[in-house]
PDB file of C-alpha atoms in Angstrom:
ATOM      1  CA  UNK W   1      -6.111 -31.081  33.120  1.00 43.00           C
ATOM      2  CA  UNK W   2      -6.474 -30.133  29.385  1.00 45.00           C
ATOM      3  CA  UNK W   3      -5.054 -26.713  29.239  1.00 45.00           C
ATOM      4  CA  UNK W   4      -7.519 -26.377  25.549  1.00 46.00           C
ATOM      5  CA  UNK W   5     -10.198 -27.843  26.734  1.00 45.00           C
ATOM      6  CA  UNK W   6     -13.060 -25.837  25.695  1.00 44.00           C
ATOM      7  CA  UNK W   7     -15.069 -23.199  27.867  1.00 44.00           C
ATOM      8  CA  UNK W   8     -18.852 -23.421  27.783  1.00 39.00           C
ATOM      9  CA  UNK W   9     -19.226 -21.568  25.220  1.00 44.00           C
ATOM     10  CA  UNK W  10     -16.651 -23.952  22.920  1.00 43.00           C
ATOM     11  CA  UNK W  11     -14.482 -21.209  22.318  1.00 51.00           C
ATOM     12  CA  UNK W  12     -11.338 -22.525  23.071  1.00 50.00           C
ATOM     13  CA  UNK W  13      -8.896 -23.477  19.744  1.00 54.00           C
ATOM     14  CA  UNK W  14      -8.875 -26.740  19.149  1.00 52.00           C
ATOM     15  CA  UNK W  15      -5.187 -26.636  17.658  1.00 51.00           C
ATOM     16  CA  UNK W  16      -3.656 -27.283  20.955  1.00 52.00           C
ATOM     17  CA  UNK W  17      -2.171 -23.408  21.291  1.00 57.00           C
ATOM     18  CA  UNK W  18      -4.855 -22.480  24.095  1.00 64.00           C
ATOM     19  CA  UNK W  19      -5.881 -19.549  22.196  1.00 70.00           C
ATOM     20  CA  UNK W  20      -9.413 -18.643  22.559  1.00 88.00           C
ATOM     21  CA  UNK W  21     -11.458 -18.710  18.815  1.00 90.00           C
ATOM     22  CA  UNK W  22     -13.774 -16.148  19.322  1.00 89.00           C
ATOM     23  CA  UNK W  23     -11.347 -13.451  20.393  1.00 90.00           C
ATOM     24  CA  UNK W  24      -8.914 -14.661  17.635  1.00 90.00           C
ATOM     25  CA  UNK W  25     -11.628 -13.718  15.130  1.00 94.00           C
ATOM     26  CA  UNK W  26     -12.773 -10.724  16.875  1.00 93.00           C
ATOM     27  CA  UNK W  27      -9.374  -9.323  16.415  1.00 91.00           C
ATOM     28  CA  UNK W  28      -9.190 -10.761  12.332  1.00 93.00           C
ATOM     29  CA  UNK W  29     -12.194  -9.114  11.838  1.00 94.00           C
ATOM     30  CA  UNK W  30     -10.545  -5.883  13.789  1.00 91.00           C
ATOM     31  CA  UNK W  31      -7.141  -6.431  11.764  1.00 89.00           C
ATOM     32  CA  UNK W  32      -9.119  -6.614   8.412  1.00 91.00           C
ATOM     33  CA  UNK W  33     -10.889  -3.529   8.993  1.00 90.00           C
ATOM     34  CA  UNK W  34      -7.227  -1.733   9.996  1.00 83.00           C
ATOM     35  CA  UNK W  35      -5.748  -2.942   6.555  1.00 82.00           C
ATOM     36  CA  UNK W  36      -8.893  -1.368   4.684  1.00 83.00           C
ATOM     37  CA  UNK W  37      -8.159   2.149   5.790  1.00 75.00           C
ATOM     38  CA  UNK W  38     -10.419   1.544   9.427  1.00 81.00           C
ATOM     39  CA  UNK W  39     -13.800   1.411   7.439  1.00 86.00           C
ATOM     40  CA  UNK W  40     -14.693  -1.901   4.954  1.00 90.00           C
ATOM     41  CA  UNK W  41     -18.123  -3.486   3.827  1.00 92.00           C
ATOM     42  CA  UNK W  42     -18.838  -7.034   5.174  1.00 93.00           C
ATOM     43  CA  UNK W  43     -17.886  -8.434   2.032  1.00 94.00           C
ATOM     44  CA  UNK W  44     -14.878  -7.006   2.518  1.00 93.00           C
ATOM     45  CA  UNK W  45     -14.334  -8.446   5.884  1.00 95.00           C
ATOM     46  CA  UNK W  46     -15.319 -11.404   4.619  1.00 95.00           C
ATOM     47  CA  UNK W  47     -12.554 -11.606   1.755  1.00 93.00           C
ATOM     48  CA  UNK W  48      -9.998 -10.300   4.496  1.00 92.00           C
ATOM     49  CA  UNK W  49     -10.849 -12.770   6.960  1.00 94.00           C
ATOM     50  CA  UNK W  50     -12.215 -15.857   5.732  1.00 95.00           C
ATOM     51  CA  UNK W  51     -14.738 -16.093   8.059  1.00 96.00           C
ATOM     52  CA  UNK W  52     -18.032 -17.490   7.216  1.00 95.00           C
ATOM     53  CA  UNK W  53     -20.757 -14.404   6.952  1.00 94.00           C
ATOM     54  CA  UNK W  54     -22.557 -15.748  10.254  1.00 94.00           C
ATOM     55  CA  UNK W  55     -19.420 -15.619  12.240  1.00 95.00           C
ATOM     56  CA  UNK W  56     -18.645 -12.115  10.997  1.00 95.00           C
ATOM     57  CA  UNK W  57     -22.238 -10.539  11.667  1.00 94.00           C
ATOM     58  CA  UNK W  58     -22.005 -11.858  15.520  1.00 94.00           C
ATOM     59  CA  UNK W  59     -18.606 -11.031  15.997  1.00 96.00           C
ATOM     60  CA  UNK W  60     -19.361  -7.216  14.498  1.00 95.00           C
ATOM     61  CA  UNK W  61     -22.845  -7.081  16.669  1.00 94.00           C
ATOM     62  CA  UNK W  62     -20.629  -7.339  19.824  1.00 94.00           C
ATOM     63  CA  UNK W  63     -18.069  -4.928  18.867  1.00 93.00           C
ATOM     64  CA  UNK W  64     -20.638  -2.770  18.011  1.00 92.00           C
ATOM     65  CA  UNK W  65     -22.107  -3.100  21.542  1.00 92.00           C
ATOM     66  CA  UNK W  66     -18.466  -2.413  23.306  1.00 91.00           C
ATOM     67  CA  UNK W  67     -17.643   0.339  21.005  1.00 89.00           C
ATOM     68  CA  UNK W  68     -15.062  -1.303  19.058  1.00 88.00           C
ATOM     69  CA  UNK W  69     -16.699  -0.530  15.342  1.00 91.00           C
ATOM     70  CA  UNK W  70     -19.114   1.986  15.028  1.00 90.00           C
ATOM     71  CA  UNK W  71     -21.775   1.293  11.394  1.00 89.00           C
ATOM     72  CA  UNK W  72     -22.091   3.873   9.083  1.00 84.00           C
ATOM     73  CA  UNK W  73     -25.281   5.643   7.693  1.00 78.00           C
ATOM     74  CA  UNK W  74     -23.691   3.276   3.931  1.00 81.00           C
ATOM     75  CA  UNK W  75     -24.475  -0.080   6.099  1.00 86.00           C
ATOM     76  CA  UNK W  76     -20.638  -0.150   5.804  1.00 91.00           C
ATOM     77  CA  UNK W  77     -18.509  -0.615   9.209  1.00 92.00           C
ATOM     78  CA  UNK W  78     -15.514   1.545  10.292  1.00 88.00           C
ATOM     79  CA  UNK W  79     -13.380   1.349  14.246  1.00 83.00           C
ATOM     80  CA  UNK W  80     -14.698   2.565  16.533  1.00 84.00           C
ATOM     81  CA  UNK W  81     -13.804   4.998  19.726  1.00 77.00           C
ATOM     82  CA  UNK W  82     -12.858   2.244  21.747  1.00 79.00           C
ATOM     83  CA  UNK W  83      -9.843   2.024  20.183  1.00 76.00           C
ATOM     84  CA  UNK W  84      -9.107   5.476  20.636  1.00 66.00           C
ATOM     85  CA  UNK W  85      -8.387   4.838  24.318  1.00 72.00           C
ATOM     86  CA  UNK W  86      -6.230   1.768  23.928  1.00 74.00           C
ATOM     87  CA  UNK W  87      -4.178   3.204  20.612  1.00 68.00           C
ATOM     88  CA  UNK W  88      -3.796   6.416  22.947  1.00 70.00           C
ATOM     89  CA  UNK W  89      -1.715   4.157  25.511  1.00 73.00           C
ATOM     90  CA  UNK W  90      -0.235   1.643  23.160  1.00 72.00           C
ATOM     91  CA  UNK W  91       1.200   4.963  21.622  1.00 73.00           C
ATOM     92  CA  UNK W  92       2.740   6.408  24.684  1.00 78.00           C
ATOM     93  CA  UNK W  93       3.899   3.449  25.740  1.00 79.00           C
ATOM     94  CA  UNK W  94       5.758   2.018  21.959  1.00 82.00           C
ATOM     95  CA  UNK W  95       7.152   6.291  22.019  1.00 83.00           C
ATOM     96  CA  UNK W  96       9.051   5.651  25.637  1.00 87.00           C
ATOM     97  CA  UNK W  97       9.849   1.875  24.033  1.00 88.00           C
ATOM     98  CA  UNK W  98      11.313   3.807  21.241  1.00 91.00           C
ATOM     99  CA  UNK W  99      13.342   6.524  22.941  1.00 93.00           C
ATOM    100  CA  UNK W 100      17.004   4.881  23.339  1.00 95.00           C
ATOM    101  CA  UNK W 101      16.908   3.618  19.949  1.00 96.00           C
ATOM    102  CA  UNK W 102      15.878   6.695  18.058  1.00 96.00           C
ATOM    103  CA  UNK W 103      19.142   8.521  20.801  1.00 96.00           C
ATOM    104  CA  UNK W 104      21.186   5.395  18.431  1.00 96.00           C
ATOM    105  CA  UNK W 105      20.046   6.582  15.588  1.00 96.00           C
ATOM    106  CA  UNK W 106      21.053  10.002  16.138  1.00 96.00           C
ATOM    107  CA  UNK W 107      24.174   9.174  17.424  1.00 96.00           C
ATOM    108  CA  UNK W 108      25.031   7.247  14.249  1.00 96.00           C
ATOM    109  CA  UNK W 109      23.615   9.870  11.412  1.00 95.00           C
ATOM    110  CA  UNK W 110      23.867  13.224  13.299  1.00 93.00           C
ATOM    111  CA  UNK W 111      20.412  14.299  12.359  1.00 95.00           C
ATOM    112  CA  UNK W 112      17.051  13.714  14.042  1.00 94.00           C
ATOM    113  CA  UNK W 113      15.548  10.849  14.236  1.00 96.00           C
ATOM    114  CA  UNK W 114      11.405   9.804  14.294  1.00 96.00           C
ATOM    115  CA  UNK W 115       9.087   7.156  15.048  1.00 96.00           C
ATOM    116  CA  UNK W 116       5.873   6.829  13.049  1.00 94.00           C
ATOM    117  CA  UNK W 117       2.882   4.697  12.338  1.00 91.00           C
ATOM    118  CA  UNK W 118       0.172   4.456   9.522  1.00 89.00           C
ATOM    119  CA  UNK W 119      -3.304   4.804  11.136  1.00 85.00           C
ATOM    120  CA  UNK W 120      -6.038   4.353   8.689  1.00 83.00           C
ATOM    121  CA  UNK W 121      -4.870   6.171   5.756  1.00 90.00           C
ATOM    122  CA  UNK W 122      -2.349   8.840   7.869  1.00 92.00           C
ATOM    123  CA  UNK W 123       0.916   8.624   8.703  1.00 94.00           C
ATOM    124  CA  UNK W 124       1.484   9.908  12.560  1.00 91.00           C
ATOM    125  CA  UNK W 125       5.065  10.717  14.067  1.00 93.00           C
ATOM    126  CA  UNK W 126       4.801   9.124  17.575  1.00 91.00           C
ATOM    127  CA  UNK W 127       8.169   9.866  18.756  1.00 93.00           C
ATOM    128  CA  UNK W 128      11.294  11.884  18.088  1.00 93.00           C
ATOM    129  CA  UNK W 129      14.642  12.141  19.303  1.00 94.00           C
ATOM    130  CA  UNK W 130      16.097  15.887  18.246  1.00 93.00           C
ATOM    131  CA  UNK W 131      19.704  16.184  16.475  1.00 92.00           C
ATOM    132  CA  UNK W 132      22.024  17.958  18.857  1.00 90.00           C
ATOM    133  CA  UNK W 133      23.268  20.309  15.881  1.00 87.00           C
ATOM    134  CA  UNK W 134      21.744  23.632  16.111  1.00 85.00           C
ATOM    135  CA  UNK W 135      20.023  23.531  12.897  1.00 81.00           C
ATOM    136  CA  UNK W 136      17.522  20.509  12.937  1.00 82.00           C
ATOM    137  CA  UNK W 137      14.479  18.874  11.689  1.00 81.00           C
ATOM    138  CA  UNK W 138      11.765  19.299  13.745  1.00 76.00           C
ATOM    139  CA  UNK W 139       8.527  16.773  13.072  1.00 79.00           C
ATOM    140  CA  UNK W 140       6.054  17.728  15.608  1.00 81.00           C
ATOM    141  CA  UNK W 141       4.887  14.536  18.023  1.00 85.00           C
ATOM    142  CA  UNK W 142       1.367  13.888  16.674  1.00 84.00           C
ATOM    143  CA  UNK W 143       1.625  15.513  13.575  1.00 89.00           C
ATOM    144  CA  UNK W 144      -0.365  13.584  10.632  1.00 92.00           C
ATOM    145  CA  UNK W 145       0.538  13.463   7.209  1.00 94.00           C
ATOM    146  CA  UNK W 146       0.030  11.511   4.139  1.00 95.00           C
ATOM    147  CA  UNK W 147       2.083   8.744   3.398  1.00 96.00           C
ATOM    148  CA  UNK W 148       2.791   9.483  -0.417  1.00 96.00           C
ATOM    149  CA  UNK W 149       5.158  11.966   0.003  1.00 96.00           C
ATOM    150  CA  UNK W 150       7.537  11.037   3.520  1.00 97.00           C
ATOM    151  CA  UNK W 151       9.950   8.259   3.084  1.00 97.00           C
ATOM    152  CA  UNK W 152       8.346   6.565   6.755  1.00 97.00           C
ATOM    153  CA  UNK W 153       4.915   7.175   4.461  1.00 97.00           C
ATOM    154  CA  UNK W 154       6.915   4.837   1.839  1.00 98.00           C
ATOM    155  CA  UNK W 155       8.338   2.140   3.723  1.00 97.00           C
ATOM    156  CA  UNK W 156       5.104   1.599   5.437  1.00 96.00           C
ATOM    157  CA  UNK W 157       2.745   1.477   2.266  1.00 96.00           C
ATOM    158  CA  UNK W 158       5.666  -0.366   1.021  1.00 96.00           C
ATOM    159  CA  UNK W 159       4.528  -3.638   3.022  1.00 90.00           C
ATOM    160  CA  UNK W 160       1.602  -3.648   1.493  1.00 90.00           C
ATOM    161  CA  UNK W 161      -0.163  -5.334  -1.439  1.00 90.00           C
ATOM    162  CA  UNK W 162      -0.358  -2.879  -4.811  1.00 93.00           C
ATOM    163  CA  UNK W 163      -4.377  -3.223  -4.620  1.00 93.00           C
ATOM    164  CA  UNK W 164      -4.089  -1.902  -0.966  1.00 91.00           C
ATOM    165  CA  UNK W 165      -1.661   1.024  -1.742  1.00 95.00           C
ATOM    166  CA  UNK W 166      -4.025   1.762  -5.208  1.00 95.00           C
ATOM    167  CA  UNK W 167      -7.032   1.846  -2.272  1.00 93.00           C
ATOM    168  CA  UNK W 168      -5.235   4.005   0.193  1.00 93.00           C
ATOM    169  CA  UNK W 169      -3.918   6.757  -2.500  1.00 94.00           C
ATOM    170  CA  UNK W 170      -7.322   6.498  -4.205  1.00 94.00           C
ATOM    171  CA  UNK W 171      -9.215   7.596  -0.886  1.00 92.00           C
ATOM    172  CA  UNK W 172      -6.815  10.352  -0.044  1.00 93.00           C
ATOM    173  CA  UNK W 173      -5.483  11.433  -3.630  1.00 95.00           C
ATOM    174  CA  UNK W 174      -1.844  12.505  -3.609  1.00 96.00           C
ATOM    175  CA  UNK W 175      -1.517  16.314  -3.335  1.00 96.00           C
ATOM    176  CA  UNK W 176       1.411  17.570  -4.613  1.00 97.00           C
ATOM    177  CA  UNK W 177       3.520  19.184  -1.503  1.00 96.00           C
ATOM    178  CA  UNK W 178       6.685  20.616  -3.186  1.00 96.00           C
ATOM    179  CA  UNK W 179       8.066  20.002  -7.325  1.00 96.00           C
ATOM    180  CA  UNK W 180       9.630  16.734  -6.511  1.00 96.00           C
ATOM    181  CA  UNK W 181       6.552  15.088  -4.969  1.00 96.00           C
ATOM    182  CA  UNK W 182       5.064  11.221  -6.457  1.00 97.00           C
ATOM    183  CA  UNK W 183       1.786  12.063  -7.942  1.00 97.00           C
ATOM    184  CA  UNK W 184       0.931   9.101  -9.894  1.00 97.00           C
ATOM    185  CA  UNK W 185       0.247   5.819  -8.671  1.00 97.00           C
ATOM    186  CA  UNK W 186       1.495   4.143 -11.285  1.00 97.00           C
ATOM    187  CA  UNK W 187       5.377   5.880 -10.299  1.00 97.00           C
ATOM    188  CA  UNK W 188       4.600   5.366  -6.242  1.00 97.00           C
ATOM    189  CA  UNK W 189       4.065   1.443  -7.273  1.00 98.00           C
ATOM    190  CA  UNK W 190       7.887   2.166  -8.723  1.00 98.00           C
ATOM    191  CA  UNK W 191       8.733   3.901  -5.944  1.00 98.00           C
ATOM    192  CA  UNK W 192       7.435   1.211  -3.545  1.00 98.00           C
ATOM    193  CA  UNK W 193       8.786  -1.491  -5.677  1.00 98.00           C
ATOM    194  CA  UNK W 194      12.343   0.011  -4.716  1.00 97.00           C
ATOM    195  CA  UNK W 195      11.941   0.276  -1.367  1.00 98.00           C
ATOM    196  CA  UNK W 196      11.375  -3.103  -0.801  1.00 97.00           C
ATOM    197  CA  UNK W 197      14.754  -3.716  -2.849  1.00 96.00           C
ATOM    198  CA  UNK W 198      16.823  -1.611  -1.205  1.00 95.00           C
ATOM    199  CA  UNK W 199      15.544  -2.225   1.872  1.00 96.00           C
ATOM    200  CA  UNK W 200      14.834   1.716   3.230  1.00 98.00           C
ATOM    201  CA  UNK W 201      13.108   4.493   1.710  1.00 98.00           C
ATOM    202  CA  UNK W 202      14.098   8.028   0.679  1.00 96.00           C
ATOM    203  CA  UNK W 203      12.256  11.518   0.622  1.00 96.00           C
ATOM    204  CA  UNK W 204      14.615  14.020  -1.646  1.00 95.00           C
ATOM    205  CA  UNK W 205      12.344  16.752  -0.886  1.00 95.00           C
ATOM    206  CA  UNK W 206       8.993  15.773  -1.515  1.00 96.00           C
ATOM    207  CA  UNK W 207       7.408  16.523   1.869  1.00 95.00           C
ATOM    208  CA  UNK W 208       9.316  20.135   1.797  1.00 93.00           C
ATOM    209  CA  UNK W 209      11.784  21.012   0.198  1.00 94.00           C
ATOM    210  CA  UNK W 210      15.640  21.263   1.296  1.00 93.00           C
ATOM    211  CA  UNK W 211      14.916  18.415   3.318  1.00 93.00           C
ATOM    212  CA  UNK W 212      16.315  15.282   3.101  1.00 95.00           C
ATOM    213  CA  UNK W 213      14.721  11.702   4.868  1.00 96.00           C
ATOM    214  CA  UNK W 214      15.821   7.809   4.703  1.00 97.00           C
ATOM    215  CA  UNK W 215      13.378   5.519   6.389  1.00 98.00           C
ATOM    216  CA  UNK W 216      13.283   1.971   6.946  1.00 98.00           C
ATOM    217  CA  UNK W 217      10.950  -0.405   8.534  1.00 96.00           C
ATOM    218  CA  UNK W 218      10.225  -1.869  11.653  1.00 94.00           C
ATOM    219  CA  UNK W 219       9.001  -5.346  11.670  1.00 90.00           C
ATOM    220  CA  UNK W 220       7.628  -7.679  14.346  1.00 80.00           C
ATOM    221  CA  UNK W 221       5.737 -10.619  13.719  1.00 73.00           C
ATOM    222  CA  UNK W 222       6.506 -10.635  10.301  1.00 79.00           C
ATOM    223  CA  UNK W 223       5.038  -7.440   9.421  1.00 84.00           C
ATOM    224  CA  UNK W 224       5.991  -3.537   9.219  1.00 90.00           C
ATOM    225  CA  UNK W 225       4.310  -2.201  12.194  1.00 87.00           C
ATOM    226  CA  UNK W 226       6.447   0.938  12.493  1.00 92.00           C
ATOM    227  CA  UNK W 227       8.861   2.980  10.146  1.00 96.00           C
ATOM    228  CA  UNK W 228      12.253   4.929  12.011  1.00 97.00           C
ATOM    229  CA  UNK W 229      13.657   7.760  10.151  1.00 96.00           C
ATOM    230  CA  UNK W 230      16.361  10.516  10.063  1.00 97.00           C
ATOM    231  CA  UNK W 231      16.100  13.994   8.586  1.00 94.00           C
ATOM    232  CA  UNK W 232      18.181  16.617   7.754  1.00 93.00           C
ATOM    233  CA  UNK W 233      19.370  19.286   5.372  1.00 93.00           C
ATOM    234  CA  UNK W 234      20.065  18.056   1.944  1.00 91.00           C
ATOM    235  CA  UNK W 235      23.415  19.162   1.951  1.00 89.00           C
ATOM    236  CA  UNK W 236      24.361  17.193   5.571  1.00 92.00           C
ATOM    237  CA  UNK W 237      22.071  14.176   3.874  1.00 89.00           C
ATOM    238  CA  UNK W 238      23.636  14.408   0.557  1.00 86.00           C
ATOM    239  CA  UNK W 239      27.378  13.903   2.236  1.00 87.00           C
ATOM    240  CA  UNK W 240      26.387  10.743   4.166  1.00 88.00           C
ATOM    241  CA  UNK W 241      27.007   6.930   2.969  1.00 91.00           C
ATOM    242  CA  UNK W 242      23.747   5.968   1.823  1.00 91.00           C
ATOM    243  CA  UNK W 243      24.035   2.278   1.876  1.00 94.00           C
ATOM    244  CA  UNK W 244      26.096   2.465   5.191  1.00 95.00           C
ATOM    245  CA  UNK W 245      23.470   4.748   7.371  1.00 95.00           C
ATOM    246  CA  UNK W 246      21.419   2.609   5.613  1.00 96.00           C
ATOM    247  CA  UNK W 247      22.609  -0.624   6.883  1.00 97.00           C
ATOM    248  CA  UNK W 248      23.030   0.945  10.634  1.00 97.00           C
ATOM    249  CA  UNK W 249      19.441   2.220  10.685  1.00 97.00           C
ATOM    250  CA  UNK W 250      18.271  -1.428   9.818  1.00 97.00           C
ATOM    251  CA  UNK W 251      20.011  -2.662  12.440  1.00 97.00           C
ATOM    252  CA  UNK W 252      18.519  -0.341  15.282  1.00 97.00           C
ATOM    253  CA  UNK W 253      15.151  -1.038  13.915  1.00 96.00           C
ATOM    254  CA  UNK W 254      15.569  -4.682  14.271  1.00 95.00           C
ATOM    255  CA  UNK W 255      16.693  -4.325  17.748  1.00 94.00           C
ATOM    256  CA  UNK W 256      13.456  -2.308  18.303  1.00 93.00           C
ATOM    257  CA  UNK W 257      11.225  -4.486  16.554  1.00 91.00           C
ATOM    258  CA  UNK W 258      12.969  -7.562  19.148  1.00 90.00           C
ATOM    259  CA  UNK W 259      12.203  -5.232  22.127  1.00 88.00           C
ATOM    260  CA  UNK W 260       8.614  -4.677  20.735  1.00 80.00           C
ATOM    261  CA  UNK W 261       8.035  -8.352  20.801  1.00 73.00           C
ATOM    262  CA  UNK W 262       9.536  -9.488  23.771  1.00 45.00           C
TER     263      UNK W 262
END
């Protein structure tokens, strides 16, 4: 039997990869939303998906009806609560994922080492694994913060398109958190444009002061889904190889970014 034949509804793709159509654009619409900051107008959608207008408008009444997107007083649609509940597992489950290969990262930097994701227009540590030393960085589990001035903020933003970034920082602003914070757009574009040369990211005190960070990116499926950092004192960062921690980090995030899509 035809393992893509269609269902009775004709849902099934006809490009012989037996995925289903409908749930494939379900999830572009819910991806296009995600990249928008969690809240975009149907035009919007439209330009993000490709989708014809009809498509869109059914595919947006039914996750309306299960929860998945919520519409706003504007006409304009944002996610919903459903995904509350599944991000709240997906989390716990990436943070345990995570755990040996932040315990690597430690090992090879001596400071402590974080997990973190961008949701909407925050960046949230999910996991952490604490430097032995007795005086340590300490980024609480949970804790939200905005991506401008923390070097995971960078590398994530980083893997995005300018106009994106431009949207982000414009809906948020960037506050200025100590003297050596990005406040411009037009030097975080320079900023970003670096990290994606160098291949991690650095905070030199932006987020607070006497702290040092170096981030770099966790990909899987092509994209930056994650950024894994250490953090320290400037004086224990200041001493390290950059390019060499550098070069390790990548390396454990790679391995993680296999394990996330096996």
């Amino acid at each position: 039997m035809d393992s893509t034949a269609p269902s009775r509804d004709g849902s099934v793709n006809g490009s012989g990869n037996g995925t289903v159509q409908s749930v494939d654009r379900a999830l572009d619409v819910l991806e296009a939303l995600a990249e928008r900051g969690g809240e975009a107008g149907l035009s919007e959608i439209a330009a993000g998906t490709g989708l014809p207008y009809g498509t869109i408008h059914r595919l947006l009444r039914t996750l309306l009806a299960r929860g998945y997107v919520r519409q706003e007083s504007d006409r304009r649609y944002a996610l919903g609560g459903a995904l509350v509940r599944l991000g709240g597992v997906a989390e716990r489950m990436v943070a345990t994922l995570a755990q040996p290969y932040l315990a690597r990262m430690v090992e090879l930097s001596g400071e402590t080492a974080n997990l973190a994701v961008l949701e909407g227009d925050f960046v949230v540590y999910v996991a952490q694994v604490p430097s032995p030393r007795r005086l340590r960085m300490f980024a609480e589990v949970g804790r939200r913060v905005l991506p401008h001035s923390t070097a995971v903020g960078k590398v994530l933003m980083a893997d995005r398109a300018e106009e994106e970034v431009a949207a982000l920082v414009g809906r948020t602003g960037m506050p200025r958190r100590t003297a050596n914070t990005i406040t411009d757009l037009p030097g975080m574009l320079t900023e970003l444009r670096r990290v994606r040369e160098r291949g991690y990211a650095m905070d030199l005190g932006e987020e607070e002061l006497g702290v040092h960070c170096m981030a770099v990116g966790v990909r899987d499926g092509g994209r930056t889904v994650a950024a894994m950092s250490v953090s320290g004192p400037v004086g224990r960062i200041e001493v390290l190889d950059r390019e060499e921690l550098a070069e390790g980090m990548r390396k454990i995030a790679h391995d993680f970014g296999v394990a996330l899509g096996a």
